[in-house]
Short mmCIF file of C-alpha atoms in Angstrom, two decimals:
data_model
loop_
_atom_site.label_atom_id
_atom_site.label_comp_id
_atom_site.label_asym_id
_atom_site.label_seq_id
_atom_site.Cartn_x
_atom_site.Cartn_y
_atom_site.Cartn_z
CA UNK A 1 -86.26 -5.80 55.39
CA UNK A 2 -87.95 -2.87 53.59
CA UNK A 3 -91.74 -3.17 53.15
CA UNK A 4 -94.29 -1.11 51.22
CA UNK A 5 -96.64 -0.61 54.17
CA UNK A 6 -95.87 2.09 56.62
CA UNK A 7 -97.98 3.25 59.46
CA UNK A 8 -99.75 6.40 58.47
CA UNK A 9 -98.89 8.23 61.75
CA UNK A 10 -95.19 7.62 60.93
CA UNK A 11 -95.49 9.42 57.55
CA UNK A 12 -97.84 12.36 58.77
CA UNK A 13 -94.96 14.06 60.35
CA UNK A 14 -92.91 14.63 57.34
CA UNK A 15 -92.11 18.27 56.24
CA UNK A 16 -93.33 19.90 53.12
CA UNK A 17 -90.73 21.43 50.77
CA UNK A 18 -90.34 25.05 51.70
CA UNK A 19 -89.77 26.74 48.42
CA UNK A 20 -88.84 30.06 50.07
CA UNK A 21 -85.71 28.29 51.70
CA UNK A 22 -84.96 26.33 48.48
CA UNK A 23 -85.27 29.15 46.01
CA UNK A 24 -82.20 31.13 47.11
CA UNK A 25 -79.79 28.22 46.77
CA UNK A 26 -81.55 27.42 43.42
CA UNK A 27 -80.73 31.03 42.24
CA UNK A 28 -77.14 31.00 43.74
CA UNK A 29 -76.20 27.70 42.37
CA UNK A 30 -77.64 28.75 38.90
CA UNK A 31 -75.60 31.84 38.80
CA UNK A 32 -72.34 29.90 39.84
CA UNK A 33 -73.15 27.33 37.17
CA UNK A 34 -73.73 30.02 34.72
CA UNK A 35 -70.23 31.44 35.53
CA UNK A 36 -68.61 28.09 35.05
CA UNK A 37 -70.61 27.47 31.82
CA UNK A 38 -69.62 30.83 30.39
CA UNK A 39 -65.95 29.63 30.56
CA UNK A 40 -66.24 25.98 29.64
CA UNK A 41 -67.02 26.27 25.79
CA UNK A 42 -63.89 28.55 25.30
CA UNK A 43 -61.51 26.85 27.68
CA UNK A 44 -60.32 23.96 25.43
CA UNK A 45 -59.77 26.45 22.52
CA UNK A 46 -58.26 28.81 24.96
CA UNK A 47 -55.60 26.27 25.88
CA UNK A 48 -55.04 25.04 22.30
CA UNK A 49 -54.54 28.63 21.06
CA UNK A 50 -51.70 28.79 23.34
CA UNK A 51 -50.33 25.71 21.85
CA UNK A 52 -51.74 23.08 24.18
CA UNK A 53 -52.19 19.48 22.95
CA UNK A 54 -55.38 17.30 23.70
CA UNK A 55 -53.22 15.91 26.66
CA UNK A 56 -52.66 19.44 27.96
CA UNK A 57 -56.40 20.25 27.69
CA UNK A 58 -57.08 17.08 29.81
CA UNK A 59 -54.40 18.16 32.44
CA UNK A 60 -56.01 21.51 32.76
CA UNK A 61 -59.48 19.81 33.44
CA UNK A 62 -57.66 17.42 35.75
CA UNK A 63 -56.00 20.17 37.77
CA UNK A 64 -59.51 21.61 38.55
CA UNK A 65 -60.79 18.12 39.51
CA UNK A 66 -57.79 17.34 41.57
CA UNK A 67 -58.09 20.48 43.80
CA UNK A 68 -61.72 19.67 44.08
CA UNK A 69 -60.92 16.09 45.29
CA UNK A 70 -58.69 17.84 48.12
CA UNK A 71 -61.19 20.68 49.08
CA UNK A 72 -64.82 19.06 48.66
CA UNK A 73 -64.69 16.96 52.02
CA UNK A 74 -63.15 19.97 53.79
CA UNK A 75 -65.68 22.36 52.47
CA UNK A 76 -68.48 19.79 53.38
CA UNK A 77 -67.14 19.38 56.78
CA UNK A 78 -66.63 23.10 57.38
CA UNK A 79 -70.29 23.72 56.17
CA UNK A 80 -71.37 21.29 59.02
CA UNK A 81 -69.55 23.16 61.50
CA UNK A 82 -69.81 26.88 60.41
CA UNK A 83 -72.96 26.82 58.32
CA UNK A 84 -73.76 26.46 54.57
CA UNK A 85 -74.11 30.01 53.88
CA UNK A 86 -70.45 31.07 55.02
CA UNK A 87 -68.85 28.34 52.87
CA UNK A 88 -70.79 29.06 49.93
CA UNK A 89 -69.84 32.87 50.12
CA UNK A 90 -66.27 32.09 50.73
CA UNK A 91 -66.07 29.70 47.62
CA UNK A 92 -68.00 32.02 45.39
CA UNK A 93 -65.51 34.90 46.20
CA UNK A 94 -62.44 32.62 45.56
CA UNK A 95 -64.13 31.45 42.16
CA UNK A 96 -64.36 34.95 41.05
CA UNK A 97 -60.73 35.57 41.84
CA UNK A 98 -59.67 32.53 39.91
CA UNK A 99 -61.48 33.51 36.71
CA UNK A 100 -59.91 36.94 36.93
CA UNK A 101 -56.56 35.05 36.93
CA UNK A 102 -57.67 32.94 34.14
CA UNK A 103 -58.67 35.81 31.97
CA UNK A 104 -55.19 37.43 32.36
CA UNK A 105 -53.23 34.18 32.20
CA UNK A 106 -50.08 34.70 29.98
CA UNK A 107 -49.13 30.99 29.88
CA UNK A 108 -50.68 27.60 30.21
CA UNK A 109 -49.01 27.08 33.60
CA UNK A 110 -51.10 30.07 34.88
CA UNK A 111 -54.23 28.50 33.35
CA UNK A 112 -53.42 25.36 35.39
CA UNK A 113 -53.08 27.48 38.49
CA UNK A 114 -56.27 29.32 37.86
CA UNK A 115 -58.19 26.08 37.24
CA UNK A 116 -56.81 24.44 40.36
CA UNK A 117 -57.92 27.60 42.38
CA UNK A 118 -61.44 27.25 40.78
CA UNK A 119 -61.55 23.70 41.55
CA UNK A 120 -61.01 24.47 45.18
CA UNK A 121 -64.48 26.16 45.09
CA UNK A 122 -66.28 23.54 42.94
CA UNK A 123 -66.56 21.50 46.04
CA UNK A 124 -69.18 23.91 47.33
CA UNK A 125 -71.90 21.63 45.89
CA UNK A 126 -71.45 19.55 48.98
CA UNK A 127 -72.37 22.60 51.02
CA UNK A 128 -75.36 23.41 48.70
CA UNK A 129 -76.54 19.76 48.79
CA UNK A 130 -76.14 19.69 52.50
CA UNK A 131 -78.24 23.05 52.64
CA UNK A 132 -81.03 21.26 50.58
CA UNK A 133 -80.95 18.28 52.77
CA UNK A 134 -81.31 20.56 55.91
CA UNK A 135 -84.48 22.06 54.40
CA UNK A 136 -86.39 19.05 52.96
CA UNK A 137 -87.93 15.77 54.31
CA UNK A 138 -86.53 12.43 53.32
CA UNK A 139 -89.72 11.68 51.17
CA UNK A 140 -89.42 14.95 49.13
CA UNK A 141 -85.66 14.97 48.93
CA UNK A 142 -85.31 13.69 45.41
CA UNK A 143 -87.56 16.74 44.47
CA UNK A 144 -85.44 18.90 46.38
CA UNK A 145 -82.20 17.71 44.78
CA UNK A 146 -83.87 17.85 41.38
CA UNK A 147 -84.32 21.60 42.09
CA UNK A 148 -80.77 21.82 43.05
CA UNK A 149 -79.45 20.15 39.96
CA UNK A 150 -81.88 21.96 37.79
CA UNK A 151 -80.50 25.17 38.89
CA UNK A 152 -77.17 23.82 37.39
CA UNK A 153 -79.03 23.13 34.22
CA UNK A 154 -80.41 26.74 34.10
CA UNK A 155 -77.11 28.20 34.89
CA UNK A 156 -75.37 26.06 32.17
CA UNK A 157 -78.09 27.15 29.63
CA UNK A 158 -77.54 30.89 30.41
CA UNK A 159 -73.78 30.78 30.80
CA UNK A 160 -73.30 28.70 27.46
CA UNK A 161 -75.65 31.06 25.66
CA UNK A 162 -73.63 34.10 26.92
CA UNK A 163 -70.45 32.41 25.93
CA UNK A 164 -71.73 31.80 22.38
CA UNK A 165 -72.72 35.38 22.02
CA UNK A 166 -69.55 36.84 23.51
CA UNK A 167 -66.74 34.51 22.26
CA UNK A 168 -66.64 36.03 18.77
CA UNK A 169 -65.26 39.28 20.41
CA UNK A 170 -62.61 37.55 22.38
CA UNK A 171 -62.06 34.23 24.16
CA UNK A 172 -61.48 36.29 27.27
CA UNK A 173 -64.88 38.15 27.12
CA UNK A 174 -66.89 35.22 28.33
CA UNK A 175 -64.33 34.71 31.23
CA UNK A 176 -65.09 38.24 32.49
CA UNK A 177 -68.83 37.53 32.06
CA UNK A 178 -68.34 34.58 34.36
CA UNK A 179 -66.69 36.79 36.90
CA UNK A 180 -69.83 39.00 36.90
CA UNK A 181 -72.07 35.99 37.38
CA UNK A 182 -70.04 34.77 40.29
CA UNK A 183 -70.34 38.16 41.98
CA UNK A 184 -74.15 38.03 41.52
CA UNK A 185 -74.29 34.66 42.98
CA UNK A 186 -72.51 36.05 46.05
CA UNK A 187 -75.23 38.83 46.40
CA UNK A 188 -78.02 36.24 46.19
CA UNK A 189 -76.39 34.06 48.75
CA UNK A 190 -75.62 36.69 51.17
CA UNK A 191 -79.15 38.50 51.01
CA UNK A 192 -81.57 35.56 50.87
CA UNK A 193 -80.05 32.28 52.22
CA UNK A 194 -80.25 31.49 55.77
CA UNK A 195 -77.20 29.98 57.67
CA UNK A 196 -78.27 26.39 57.49
CA UNK A 197 -77.54 23.80 60.16
CA UNK A 198 -74.26 23.88 62.14
CA UNK A 199 -72.92 21.37 64.64
CA UNK A 200 -73.45 24.03 67.43
CA UNK A 201 -77.30 24.14 66.53
CA UNK A 202 -77.43 20.34 66.48
CA UNK A 203 -75.47 19.53 69.88
CA UNK A 204 -78.99 18.20 71.38
CA UNK A 205 -79.04 15.22 68.75
CA UNK A 206 -78.01 11.75 69.91
CA UNK A 207 -74.47 10.61 70.19
CA UNK A 208 -74.92 7.72 67.61
CA UNK A 209 -75.12 10.35 64.92
CA UNK A 210 -71.67 11.53 65.48
CA UNK A 211 -70.05 9.18 63.03
CA UNK A 212 -67.30 9.77 60.58
CA UNK A 213 -67.36 9.08 56.77
CA UNK A 214 -65.54 5.66 57.43
CA UNK A 215 -68.16 4.53 59.74
CA UNK A 216 -70.85 5.52 57.26
CA UNK A 217 -68.99 3.49 54.69
CA UNK A 218 -69.69 0.35 56.78
CA UNK A 219 -73.23 0.48 55.11
CA UNK A 220 -73.25 -1.88 52.21
CA UNK A 221 -75.77 0.18 50.34
CA UNK A 222 -73.52 3.30 50.50
CA UNK A 223 -70.45 1.31 49.44
CA UNK A 224 -72.18 0.02 46.35
CA UNK A 225 -73.77 3.34 45.50
CA UNK A 226 -70.30 4.97 45.73
CA UNK A 227 -68.88 2.60 43.36
CA UNK A 228 -71.69 2.89 40.92
CA UNK A 229 -71.36 6.55 41.08
CA UNK A 230 -67.73 6.40 40.33
CA UNK A 231 -68.34 4.19 37.31
CA UNK A 232 -70.98 6.78 36.01
CA UNK A 233 -68.88 9.74 36.50
CA UNK A 234 -65.62 8.21 35.13
CA UNK A 235 -67.42 7.25 31.96
CA UNK A 236 -69.14 10.57 31.77
CA UNK A 237 -65.76 12.44 32.41
CA UNK A 238 -64.10 10.57 29.56
CA UNK A 239 -66.83 11.83 27.28
CA UNK A 240 -67.30 15.28 28.35
CA UNK A 241 -63.69 16.23 28.82
CA UNK A 242 -62.65 15.16 25.19
CA UNK A 243 -65.71 15.61 23.24
CA UNK A 244 -64.82 19.28 22.07
CA UNK A 245 -61.46 17.84 20.88
CA UNK A 246 -62.87 14.86 19.39
CA UNK A 247 -65.55 17.03 17.40
CA UNK A 248 -62.92 19.66 16.53
CA UNK A 249 -60.86 16.92 14.96
CA UNK A 250 -63.46 14.94 13.15
CA UNK A 251 -66.79 16.79 12.77
CA UNK A 252 -67.93 19.47 10.17
CA UNK A 253 -70.82 21.84 11.34
CA UNK A 254 -72.54 23.74 8.42
CA UNK A 255 -69.36 23.62 6.39
CA UNK A 256 -66.70 24.36 9.00
CA UNK A 257 -64.98 22.79 11.78
CA UNK A 258 -66.54 22.28 15.10
CA UNK A 259 -65.51 25.25 17.38
CA UNK A 260 -66.36 27.21 20.51
CA UNK A 261 -69.63 28.59 19.26
CA UNK A 262 -70.81 25.16 18.47
CA UNK A 263 -69.67 23.84 21.77
CA UNK A 264 -71.76 26.63 23.45
CA UNK A 265 -74.83 25.52 21.50
CA UNK A 266 -74.31 21.91 22.91
CA UNK A 267 -73.98 23.07 26.40
CA UNK A 268 -77.07 25.21 26.04
CA UNK A 269 -78.92 22.24 24.74
CA UNK A 270 -77.55 20.26 27.75
CA UNK A 271 -78.72 22.85 30.13
CA UNK A 272 -82.31 22.92 28.59
CA UNK A 273 -82.61 19.12 28.80
CA UNK A 274 -81.47 19.12 32.40
CA UNK A 275 -84.19 21.65 33.33
CA UNK A 276 -86.93 19.80 31.35
CA UNK A 277 -86.01 16.58 33.06
CA UNK A 278 -86.17 18.04 36.41
CA UNK A 279 -89.54 19.67 35.60
CA UNK A 280 -91.15 17.09 33.93
CA UNK A 281 -89.66 13.50 33.92
CA UNK A 282 -87.92 13.03 37.23
CA UNK A 283 -91.03 13.30 39.38
CA UNK A 284 -93.03 10.99 37.02
CA UNK A 285 -90.13 8.24 36.93
CA UNK A 286 -89.81 8.54 40.74
CA UNK A 287 -93.41 7.34 41.14
CA UNK A 288 -92.98 4.29 39.19
CA UNK A 289 -89.29 3.21 39.08
CA UNK A 290 -87.28 1.84 42.00
CA UNK A 291 -83.98 3.51 42.46
CA UNK A 292 -82.17 0.58 41.12
CA UNK A 293 -84.24 0.54 38.10
CA UNK A 294 -83.80 4.20 37.45
CA UNK A 295 -79.99 3.95 37.70
CA UNK A 296 -80.09 1.01 35.04
CA UNK A 297 -81.99 3.51 32.93
CA UNK A 298 -79.33 6.19 33.44
CA UNK A 299 -76.46 3.89 32.44
CA UNK A 300 -78.39 2.62 29.44
CA UNK A 301 -78.98 6.30 28.22
CA UNK A 302 -75.35 7.25 28.84
CA UNK A 303 -74.00 4.18 27.15
CA UNK A 304 -76.13 4.66 24.08
CA UNK A 305 -75.13 8.30 23.90
CA UNK A 306 -71.53 7.58 24.17
CA UNK A 307 -71.63 4.87 21.42
CA UNK A 308 -73.81 7.13 19.07
CA UNK A 309 -71.47 10.16 19.60
CA UNK A 310 -68.45 8.08 18.70
CA UNK A 311 -70.19 7.07 15.42
CA UNK A 312 -71.96 10.34 14.59
CA UNK A 313 -71.09 11.79 11.16
CA UNK A 314 -74.14 14.08 10.85
CA UNK A 315 -75.78 16.49 13.15
CA UNK A 316 -79.01 14.38 13.62
CA UNK A 317 -77.02 11.43 15.07
CA UNK A 318 -75.04 14.07 17.13
CA UNK A 319 -78.31 15.46 18.49
CA UNK A 320 -79.52 11.93 19.51
CA UNK A 321 -76.25 11.36 21.32
CA UNK A 322 -76.47 14.68 23.22
CA UNK A 323 -80.01 14.00 24.16
CA UNK A 324 -79.19 10.53 25.57
CA UNK A 325 -76.15 11.75 27.53
CA UNK A 326 -77.78 14.82 28.90
CA UNK A 327 -81.05 12.99 29.93
CA UNK A 328 -79.02 10.38 31.70
CA UNK A 329 -76.85 12.85 33.51
CA UNK A 330 -79.83 15.02 34.45
CA UNK A 331 -81.45 11.97 36.16
CA UNK A 332 -78.08 10.84 37.65
CA UNK A 333 -77.38 13.55 40.01
CA UNK A 334 -80.58 13.89 41.97
CA UNK A 335 -80.98 10.10 42.07
CA UNK A 336 -77.59 9.52 43.45
CA UNK A 337 -77.84 12.43 45.93
CA UNK A 338 -81.18 11.46 47.29
CA UNK A 339 -80.30 7.83 47.63
CA UNK A 340 -77.16 8.62 49.44
CA UNK A 341 -78.83 11.21 51.70
CA UNK A 342 -81.45 8.96 53.16
CA UNK A 343 -78.65 6.65 54.66
CA UNK A 344 -76.76 9.61 56.27
CA UNK A 345 -77.66 11.12 59.77
CA UNK A 346 -78.57 14.77 59.38
CA UNK A 347 -75.63 16.32 61.11
CA UNK A 348 -73.12 14.52 58.79
CA UNK A 349 -74.73 15.41 55.36
CA UNK A 350 -72.05 18.03 54.63
CA UNK A 351 -68.99 15.71 55.25
CA UNK A 352 -70.61 12.83 53.52
CA UNK A 353 -71.58 14.80 50.52
CA UNK A 354 -68.11 16.43 50.45
CA UNK A 355 -66.33 13.06 50.71
CA UNK A 356 -68.39 11.51 48.00
CA UNK A 357 -67.96 14.58 45.78
CA UNK A 358 -64.30 14.30 46.42
CA UNK A 359 -64.21 10.59 45.14
CA UNK A 360 -66.12 11.79 42.13
CA UNK A 361 -63.58 14.48 41.46
CA UNK A 362 -60.82 11.77 41.56
CA UNK A 363 -62.48 10.25 38.70
CA UNK A 364 -62.49 13.67 36.93
CA UNK A 365 -58.72 13.75 37.54
CA UNK A 366 -58.14 10.34 35.93
CA UNK A 367 -60.66 10.37 32.95
CA UNK A 368 -59.51 13.74 31.19
CA UNK A 369 -55.90 12.67 31.25
CA UNK A 370 -56.54 9.24 30.03
CA UNK A 371 -58.87 10.57 27.44
CA UNK A 372 -56.38 13.24 26.38
CA UNK A 373 -53.67 10.72 26.15
CA UNK A 374 -55.90 8.28 24.03
CA UNK A 375 -56.94 11.11 21.62
CA UNK A 376 -53.35 12.44 21.29
CA UNK A 377 -52.93 9.24 19.23
CA UNK A 378 -56.32 9.72 17.41
CA UNK A 379 -57.59 6.42 18.89
CA UNK A 380 -61.20 7.67 18.92
CA UNK A 381 -62.71 4.04 19.12
CA UNK A 382 -60.65 3.18 22.17
CA UNK A 383 -61.62 6.44 23.80
CA UNK A 384 -65.53 5.72 23.27
CA UNK A 385 -65.10 2.02 23.93
CA UNK A 386 -63.74 2.58 27.44
CA UNK A 387 -66.63 4.98 28.28
CA UNK A 388 -69.05 2.34 27.08
CA UNK A 389 -67.34 -0.53 29.05
CA UNK A 390 -67.23 1.40 32.28
CA UNK A 391 -70.93 2.23 31.87
CA UNK A 392 -71.64 -1.54 31.25
CA UNK A 393 -69.87 -2.30 34.54
CA UNK A 394 -71.94 0.10 36.61
CA UNK A 395 -75.00 -1.41 35.06
CA UNK A 396 -74.00 -4.76 36.09
CA UNK A 397 -73.13 -3.77 39.63
CA UNK A 398 -76.58 -1.88 39.91
CA UNK A 399 -78.43 -4.96 38.79
CA UNK A 400 -76.74 -7.47 40.98
CA UNK A 401 -75.78 -5.63 44.11
CA UNK A 402 -78.09 -2.74 44.81
CA UNK A 403 -81.32 -3.73 46.75
CA UNK A 404 -84.78 -3.69 45.22
CA UNK A 405 -87.69 -1.80 46.78
CA UNK A 406 -90.71 0.41 45.97
CA UNK A 407 -89.92 3.80 44.47
CA UNK A 408 -90.18 5.83 47.64
CA UNK A 409 -90.04 3.22 50.22
CA UNK A 410 -86.29 3.63 51.10
CA UNK A 411 -87.02 7.45 51.60
CA UNK A 412 -89.99 6.85 53.81
CA UNK A 413 -88.29 4.46 56.13
CA UNK A 414 -85.43 6.83 56.55
CA UNK A 415 -87.84 9.50 57.55
CA UNK A 416 -89.11 7.04 60.30
CA UNK A 417 -85.47 6.44 61.61
CA UNK A 418 -84.72 10.06 61.69
#
């Protein structure tokens, strides 16, 4: 039973957030995200330029997600054993190689291979999240994860802006820019991050913390959280993976068809919204909203955005859709990560974040392929309808199955247990 009253002495030992330790992972993740965002606006058009259909675009995105599904739990577990820094460095190096392969790809098959290789490194978010959990207290962990996801937003804004500027030269120039950004993220990680926790450094911890992901799943709260997260990211994946194709087929922007430059503008706006949400909105909402209520708000924003995007015929309506979806997604990641982390022993943060990221990657395998198949038949209403329906399912599960409680009570109780 969770209560609002907690002994003062139990809360006095909580750590304050050490910005000197969090800042390097913020910068490193920002540069990694910038390298990824520099590629994403041109990727659908790069594939279609080679003759790929919407289904092929979905398969390229799914190839990345499928390899992430395989690699994420492995990277998370390796970061528990060998340290966060080493795993982040290795994944950043492989990401740079994969982008070089993508830039020189002569066929769609090579693009698939390059994106599959890149997806193997995308699981490094589990190592970054575990690093943040290592260096934050349960009571300020949502703020710390907000900084991490804010770094993704900053990187998305920078990378998308570069892509918009460089894509008129060639669709491959932004990809080479992504390589440079990945290399810079390696420099930041190597020079300024510490090694993070490893199992060798945690041997003195009690035996009851030596639990597998399967044992952790025995917690009803974690099981429901995972299902709710799967609903969110399936719906979000249906929307984001095929939105460029949908807009290119149906939307006119300033008198011409929607293209890679316009997609870069949308990604810049998404990154800016992400940063603003982390800076000004997340902390305020965390004071007054329970986790359950906040997740309901997230689904409401996402569903409204999906529906508006599917009906949008003018730029103002498209802007409303982008704002709704971007705000919901910016709130979602730190909220889910923080809610998950307070139920997980410190030494198993990496493996649990990795396993949960793998499950989310599985949704990113299914949703782009399904979305691409549907849009291949120009069934735009069905495409958006499925995204909205899954968001509604997530909302119902959140309301009926997640426990209620005061905004930060769950985190405070977890701090006492640790």
